PDB file of N, CA and C in Angstrom:
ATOM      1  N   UNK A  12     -16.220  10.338 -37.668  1.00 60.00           N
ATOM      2  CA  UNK A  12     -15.619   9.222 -38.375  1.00 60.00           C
ATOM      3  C   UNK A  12     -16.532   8.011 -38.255  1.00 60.00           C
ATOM      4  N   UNK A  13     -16.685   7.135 -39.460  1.00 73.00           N
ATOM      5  CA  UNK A  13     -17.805   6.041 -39.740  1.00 73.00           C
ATOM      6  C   UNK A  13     -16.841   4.774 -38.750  1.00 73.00           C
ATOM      7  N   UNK A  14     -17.696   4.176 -38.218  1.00 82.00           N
ATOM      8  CA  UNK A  14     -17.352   2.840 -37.668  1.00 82.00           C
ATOM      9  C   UNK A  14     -16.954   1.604 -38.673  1.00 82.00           C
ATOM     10  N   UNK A  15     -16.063   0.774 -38.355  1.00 88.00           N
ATOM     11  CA  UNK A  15     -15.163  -0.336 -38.676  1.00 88.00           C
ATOM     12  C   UNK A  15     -15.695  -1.481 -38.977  1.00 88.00           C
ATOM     13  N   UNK A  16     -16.128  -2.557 -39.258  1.00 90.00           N
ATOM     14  CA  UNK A  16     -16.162  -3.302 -39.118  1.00 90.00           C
ATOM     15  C   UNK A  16     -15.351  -5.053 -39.743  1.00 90.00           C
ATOM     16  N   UNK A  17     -15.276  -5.712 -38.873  1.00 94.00           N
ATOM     17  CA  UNK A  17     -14.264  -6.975 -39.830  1.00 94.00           C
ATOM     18  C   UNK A  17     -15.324  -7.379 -40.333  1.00 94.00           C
ATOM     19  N   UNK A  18     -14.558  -8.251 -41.502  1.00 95.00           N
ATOM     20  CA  UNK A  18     -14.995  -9.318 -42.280  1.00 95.00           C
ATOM     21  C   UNK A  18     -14.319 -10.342 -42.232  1.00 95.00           C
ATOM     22  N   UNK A  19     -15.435 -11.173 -42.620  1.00 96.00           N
ATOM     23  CA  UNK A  19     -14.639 -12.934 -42.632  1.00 96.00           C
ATOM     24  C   UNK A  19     -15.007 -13.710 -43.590  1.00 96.00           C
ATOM     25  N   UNK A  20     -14.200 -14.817 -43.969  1.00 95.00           N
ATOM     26  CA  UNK A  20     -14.815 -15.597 -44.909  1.00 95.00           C
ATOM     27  C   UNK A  20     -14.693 -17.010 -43.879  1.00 95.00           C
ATOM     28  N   UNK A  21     -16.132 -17.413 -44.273  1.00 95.00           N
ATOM     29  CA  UNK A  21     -16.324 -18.564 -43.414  1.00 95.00           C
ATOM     30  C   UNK A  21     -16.086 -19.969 -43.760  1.00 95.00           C
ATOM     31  N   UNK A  22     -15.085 -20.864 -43.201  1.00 92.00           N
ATOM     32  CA  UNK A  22     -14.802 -21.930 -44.031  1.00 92.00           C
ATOM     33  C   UNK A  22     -16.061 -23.035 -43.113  1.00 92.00           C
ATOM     34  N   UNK A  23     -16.734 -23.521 -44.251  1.00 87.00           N
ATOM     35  CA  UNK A  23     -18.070 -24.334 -44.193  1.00 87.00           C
ATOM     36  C   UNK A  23     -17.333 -25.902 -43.646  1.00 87.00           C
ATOM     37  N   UNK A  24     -16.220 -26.310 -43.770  1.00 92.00           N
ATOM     38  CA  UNK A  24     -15.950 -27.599 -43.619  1.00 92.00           C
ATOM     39  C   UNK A  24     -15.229 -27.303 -41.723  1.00 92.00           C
ATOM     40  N   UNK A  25     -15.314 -26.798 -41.310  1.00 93.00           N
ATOM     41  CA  UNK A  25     -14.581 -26.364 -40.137  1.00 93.00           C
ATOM     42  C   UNK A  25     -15.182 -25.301 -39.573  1.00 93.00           C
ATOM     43  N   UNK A  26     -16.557 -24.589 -39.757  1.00 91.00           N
ATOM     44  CA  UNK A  26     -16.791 -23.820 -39.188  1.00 91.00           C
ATOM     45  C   UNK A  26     -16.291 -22.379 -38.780  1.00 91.00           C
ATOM     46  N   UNK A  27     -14.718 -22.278 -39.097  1.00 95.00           N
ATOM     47  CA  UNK A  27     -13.701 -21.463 -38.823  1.00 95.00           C
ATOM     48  C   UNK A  27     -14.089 -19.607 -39.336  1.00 95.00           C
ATOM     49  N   UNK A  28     -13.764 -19.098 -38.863  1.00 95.00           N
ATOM     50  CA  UNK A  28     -14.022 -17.593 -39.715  1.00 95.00           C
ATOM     51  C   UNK A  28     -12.590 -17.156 -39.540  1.00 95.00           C
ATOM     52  N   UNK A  29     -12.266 -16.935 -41.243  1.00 94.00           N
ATOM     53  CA  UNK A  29     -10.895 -16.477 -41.398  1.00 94.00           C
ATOM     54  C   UNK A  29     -10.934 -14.753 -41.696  1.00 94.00           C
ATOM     55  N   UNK A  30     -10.215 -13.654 -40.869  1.00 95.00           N
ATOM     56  CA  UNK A  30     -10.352 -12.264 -41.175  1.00 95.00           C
ATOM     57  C   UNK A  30      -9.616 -11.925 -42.551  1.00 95.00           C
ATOM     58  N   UNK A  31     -10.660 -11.357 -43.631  1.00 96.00           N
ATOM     59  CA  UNK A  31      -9.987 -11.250 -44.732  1.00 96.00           C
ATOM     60  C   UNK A  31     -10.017  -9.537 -44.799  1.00 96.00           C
ATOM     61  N   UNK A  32     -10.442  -8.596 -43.884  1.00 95.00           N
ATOM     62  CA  UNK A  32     -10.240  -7.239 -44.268  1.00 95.00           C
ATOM     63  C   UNK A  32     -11.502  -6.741 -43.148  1.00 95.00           C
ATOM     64  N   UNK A  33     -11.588  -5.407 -43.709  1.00 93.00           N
ATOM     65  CA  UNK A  33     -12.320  -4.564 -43.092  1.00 93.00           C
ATOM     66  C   UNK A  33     -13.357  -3.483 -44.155  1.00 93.00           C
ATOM     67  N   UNK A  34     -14.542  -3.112 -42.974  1.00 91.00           N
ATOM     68  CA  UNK A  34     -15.649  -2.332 -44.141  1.00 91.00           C
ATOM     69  C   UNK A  34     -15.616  -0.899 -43.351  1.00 91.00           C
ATOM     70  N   UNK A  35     -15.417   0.439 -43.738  1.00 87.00           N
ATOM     71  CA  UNK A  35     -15.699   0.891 -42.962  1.00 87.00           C
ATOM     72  C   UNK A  35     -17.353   1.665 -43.136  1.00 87.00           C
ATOM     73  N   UNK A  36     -17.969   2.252 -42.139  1.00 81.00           N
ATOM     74  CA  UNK A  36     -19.452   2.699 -42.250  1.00 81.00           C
ATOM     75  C   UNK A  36     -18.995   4.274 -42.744  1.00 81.00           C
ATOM     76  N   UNK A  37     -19.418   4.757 -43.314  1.00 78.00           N
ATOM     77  CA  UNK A  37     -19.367   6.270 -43.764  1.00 78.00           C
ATOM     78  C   UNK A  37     -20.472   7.178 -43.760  1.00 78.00           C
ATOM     79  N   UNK A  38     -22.092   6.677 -42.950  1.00 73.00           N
ATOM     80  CA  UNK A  38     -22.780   7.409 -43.087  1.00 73.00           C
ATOM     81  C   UNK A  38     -22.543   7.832 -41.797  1.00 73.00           C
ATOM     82  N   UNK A  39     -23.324   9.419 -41.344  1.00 70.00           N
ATOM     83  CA  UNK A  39     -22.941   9.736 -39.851  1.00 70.00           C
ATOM     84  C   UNK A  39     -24.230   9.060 -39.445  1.00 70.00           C
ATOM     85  N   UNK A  40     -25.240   8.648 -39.930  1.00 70.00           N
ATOM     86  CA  UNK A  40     -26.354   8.728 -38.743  1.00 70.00           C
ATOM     87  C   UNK A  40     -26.412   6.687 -38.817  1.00 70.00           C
ATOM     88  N   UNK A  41     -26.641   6.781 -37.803  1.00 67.00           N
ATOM     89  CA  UNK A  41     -26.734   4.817 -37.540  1.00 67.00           C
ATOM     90  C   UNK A  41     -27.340   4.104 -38.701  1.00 67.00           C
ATOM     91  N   UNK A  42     -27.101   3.000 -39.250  1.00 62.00           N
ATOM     92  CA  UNK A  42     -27.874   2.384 -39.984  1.00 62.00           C
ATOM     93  C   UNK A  42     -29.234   1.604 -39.490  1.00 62.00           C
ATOM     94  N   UNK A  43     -30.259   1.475 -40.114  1.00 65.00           N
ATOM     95  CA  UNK A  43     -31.053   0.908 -39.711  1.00 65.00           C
ATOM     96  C   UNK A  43     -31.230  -0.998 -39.597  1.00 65.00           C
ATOM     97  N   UNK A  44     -31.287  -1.870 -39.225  1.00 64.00           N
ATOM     98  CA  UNK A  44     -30.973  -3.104 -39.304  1.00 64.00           C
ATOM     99  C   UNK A  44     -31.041  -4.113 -40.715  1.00 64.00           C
ATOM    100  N   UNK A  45     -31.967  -3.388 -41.959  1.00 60.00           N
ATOM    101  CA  UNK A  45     -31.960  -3.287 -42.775  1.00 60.00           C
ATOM    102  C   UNK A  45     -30.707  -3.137 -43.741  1.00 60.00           C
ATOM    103  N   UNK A  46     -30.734  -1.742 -43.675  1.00 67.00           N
ATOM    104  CA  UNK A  46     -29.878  -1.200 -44.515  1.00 67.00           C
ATOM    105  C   UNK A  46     -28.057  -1.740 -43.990  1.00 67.00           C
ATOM    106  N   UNK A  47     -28.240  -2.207 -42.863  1.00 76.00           N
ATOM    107  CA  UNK A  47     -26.862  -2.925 -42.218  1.00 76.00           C
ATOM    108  C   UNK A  47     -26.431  -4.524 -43.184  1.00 76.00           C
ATOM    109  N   UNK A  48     -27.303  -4.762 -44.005  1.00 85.00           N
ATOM    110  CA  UNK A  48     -27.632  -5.719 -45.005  1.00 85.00           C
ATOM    111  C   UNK A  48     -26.947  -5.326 -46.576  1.00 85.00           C
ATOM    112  N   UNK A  49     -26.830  -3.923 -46.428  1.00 83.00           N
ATOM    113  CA  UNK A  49     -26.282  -3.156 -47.810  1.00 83.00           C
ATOM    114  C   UNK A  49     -24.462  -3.132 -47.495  1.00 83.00           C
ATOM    115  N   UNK A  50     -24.718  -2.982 -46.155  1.00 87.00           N
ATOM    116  CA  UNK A  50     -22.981  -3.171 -45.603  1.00 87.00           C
ATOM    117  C   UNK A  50     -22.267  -4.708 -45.813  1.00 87.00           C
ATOM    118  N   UNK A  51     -23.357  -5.565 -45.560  1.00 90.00           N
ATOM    119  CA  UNK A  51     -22.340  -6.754 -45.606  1.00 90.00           C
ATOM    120  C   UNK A  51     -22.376  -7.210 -47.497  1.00 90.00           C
ATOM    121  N   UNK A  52     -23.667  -6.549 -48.396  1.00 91.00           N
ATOM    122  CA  UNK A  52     -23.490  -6.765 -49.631  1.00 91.00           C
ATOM    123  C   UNK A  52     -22.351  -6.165 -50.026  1.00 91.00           C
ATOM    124  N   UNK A  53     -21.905  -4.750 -49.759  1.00 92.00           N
ATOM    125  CA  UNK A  53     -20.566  -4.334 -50.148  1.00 92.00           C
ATOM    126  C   UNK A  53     -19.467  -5.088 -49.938  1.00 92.00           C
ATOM    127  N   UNK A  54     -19.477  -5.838 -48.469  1.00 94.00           N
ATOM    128  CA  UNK A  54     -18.390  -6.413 -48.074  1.00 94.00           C
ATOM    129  C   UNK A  54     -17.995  -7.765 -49.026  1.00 94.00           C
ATOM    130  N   UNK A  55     -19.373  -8.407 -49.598  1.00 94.00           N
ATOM    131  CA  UNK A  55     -18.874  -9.327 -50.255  1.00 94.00           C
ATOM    132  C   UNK A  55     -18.501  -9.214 -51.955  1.00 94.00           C
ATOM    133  N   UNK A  56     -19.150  -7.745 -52.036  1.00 94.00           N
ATOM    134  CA  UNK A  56     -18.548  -7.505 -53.414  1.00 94.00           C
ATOM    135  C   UNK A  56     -17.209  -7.225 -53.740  1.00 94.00           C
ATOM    136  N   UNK A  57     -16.602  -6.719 -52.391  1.00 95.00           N
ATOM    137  CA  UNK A  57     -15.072  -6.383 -52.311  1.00 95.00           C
ATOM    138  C   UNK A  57     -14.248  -7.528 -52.308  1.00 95.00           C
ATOM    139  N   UNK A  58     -14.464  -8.743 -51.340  1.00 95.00           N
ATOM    140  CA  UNK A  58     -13.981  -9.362 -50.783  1.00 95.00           C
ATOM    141  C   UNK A  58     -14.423 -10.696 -51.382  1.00 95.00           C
ATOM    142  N   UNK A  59     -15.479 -10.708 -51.882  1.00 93.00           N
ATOM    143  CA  UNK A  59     -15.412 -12.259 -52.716  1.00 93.00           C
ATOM    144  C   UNK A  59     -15.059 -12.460 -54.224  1.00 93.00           C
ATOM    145  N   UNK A  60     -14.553 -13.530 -54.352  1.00 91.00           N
ATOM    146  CA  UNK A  60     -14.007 -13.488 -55.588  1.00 91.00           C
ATOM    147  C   UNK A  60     -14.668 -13.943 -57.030  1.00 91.00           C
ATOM    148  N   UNK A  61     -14.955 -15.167 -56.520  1.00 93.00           N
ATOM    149  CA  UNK A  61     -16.338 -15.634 -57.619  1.00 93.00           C
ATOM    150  C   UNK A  61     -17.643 -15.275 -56.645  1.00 93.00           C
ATOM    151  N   UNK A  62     -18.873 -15.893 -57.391  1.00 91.00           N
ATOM    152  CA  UNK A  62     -19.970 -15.704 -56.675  1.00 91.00           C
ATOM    153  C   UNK A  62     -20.336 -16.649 -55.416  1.00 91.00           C
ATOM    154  N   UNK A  63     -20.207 -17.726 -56.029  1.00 92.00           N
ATOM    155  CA  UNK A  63     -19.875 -18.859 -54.380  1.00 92.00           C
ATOM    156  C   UNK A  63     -18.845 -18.499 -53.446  1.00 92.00           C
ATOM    157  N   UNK A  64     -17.632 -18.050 -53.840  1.00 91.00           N
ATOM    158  CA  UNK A  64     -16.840 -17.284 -52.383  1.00 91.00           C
ATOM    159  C   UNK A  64     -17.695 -15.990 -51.686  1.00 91.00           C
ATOM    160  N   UNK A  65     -18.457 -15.202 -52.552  1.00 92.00           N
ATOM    161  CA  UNK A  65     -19.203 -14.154 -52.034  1.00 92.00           C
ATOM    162  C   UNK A  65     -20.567 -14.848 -51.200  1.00 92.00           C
ATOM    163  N   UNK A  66     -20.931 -16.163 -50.769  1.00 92.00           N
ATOM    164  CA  UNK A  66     -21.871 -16.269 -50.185  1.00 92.00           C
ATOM    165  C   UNK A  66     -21.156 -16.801 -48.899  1.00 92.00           C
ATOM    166  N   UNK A  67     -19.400 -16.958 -48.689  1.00 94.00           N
ATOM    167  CA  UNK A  67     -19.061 -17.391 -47.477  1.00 94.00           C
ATOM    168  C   UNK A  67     -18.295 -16.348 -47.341  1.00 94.00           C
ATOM    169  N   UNK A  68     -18.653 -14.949 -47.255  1.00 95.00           N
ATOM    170  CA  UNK A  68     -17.868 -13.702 -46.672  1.00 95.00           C
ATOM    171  C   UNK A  68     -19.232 -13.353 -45.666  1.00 95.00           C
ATOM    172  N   UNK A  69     -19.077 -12.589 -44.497  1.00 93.00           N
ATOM    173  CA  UNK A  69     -19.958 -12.486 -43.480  1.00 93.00           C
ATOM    174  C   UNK A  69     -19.593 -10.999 -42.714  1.00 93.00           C
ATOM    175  N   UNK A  70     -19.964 -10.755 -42.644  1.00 91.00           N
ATOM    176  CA  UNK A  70     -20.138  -8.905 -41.440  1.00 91.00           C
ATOM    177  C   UNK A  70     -19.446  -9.551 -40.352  1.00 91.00           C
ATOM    178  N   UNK A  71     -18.593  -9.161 -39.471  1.00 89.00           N
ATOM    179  CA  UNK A  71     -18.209  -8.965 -37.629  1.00 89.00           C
ATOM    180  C   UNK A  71     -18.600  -7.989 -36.859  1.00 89.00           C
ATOM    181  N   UNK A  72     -17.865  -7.996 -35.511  1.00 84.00           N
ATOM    182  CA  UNK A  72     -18.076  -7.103 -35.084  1.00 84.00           C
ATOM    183  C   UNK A  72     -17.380  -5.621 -35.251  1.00 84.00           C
ATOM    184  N   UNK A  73     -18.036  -4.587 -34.243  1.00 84.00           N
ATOM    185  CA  UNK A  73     -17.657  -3.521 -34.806  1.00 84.00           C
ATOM    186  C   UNK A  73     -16.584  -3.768 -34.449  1.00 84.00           C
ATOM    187  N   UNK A  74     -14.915  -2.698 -35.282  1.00 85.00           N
ATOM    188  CA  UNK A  74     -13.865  -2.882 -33.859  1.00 85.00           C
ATOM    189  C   UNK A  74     -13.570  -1.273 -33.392  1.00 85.00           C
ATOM    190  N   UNK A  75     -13.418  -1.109 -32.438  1.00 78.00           N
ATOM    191  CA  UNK A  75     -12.692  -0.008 -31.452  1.00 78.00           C
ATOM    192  C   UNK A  75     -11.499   0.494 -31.646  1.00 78.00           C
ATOM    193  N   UNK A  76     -11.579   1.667 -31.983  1.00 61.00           N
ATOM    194  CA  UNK A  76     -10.136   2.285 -32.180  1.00 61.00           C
ATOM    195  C   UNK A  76      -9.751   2.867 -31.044  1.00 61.00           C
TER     196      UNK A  76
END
C-alpha cells in the first residue's frame, strides 16, 4: 500500500497551513526527490481551485496508519 500524505493550503497573511485533504503515493518503489515534485503538482491540481489558489496548496508530512 502507497504512503499518505496531507495537504495544505497556506494562508500567506498569517502564515497558517490549513489541512484541505490528502494525496496518496501509489507507486511501490520510493520516489526520487524529483519526481516527489509530480506529487505535490497533483496535489494542487486536485485541491486548488483557480490558478493562484494552486500556488498556496503545499505537500506535508507523511501520515502513519
Amino acid at each position: 500500500m502507497g504512503k499518505v500524505y496531507r495537504v495544505y493550503r497556506v494562508d500567506h497573511l498569517t502564515q497558517m497551513k490549513i489541512p484541505v485533504g490528502t494525496v496518496q503515493e501509489r507507486r511501490n518503489q520510493e520516489r526520487a526527490a524529483s519526481n516527489h515534485f509530480s506529487l505535490m503538482k497533483l496535489a494542487r491540481k486536485i485541491y486548488g481551485e483557480t490558478p493562484e489558489d494552486q500556488l498556496r496548496i503545499v505537500l506535508g508530512e507523511e501520515l502513519i496508519a
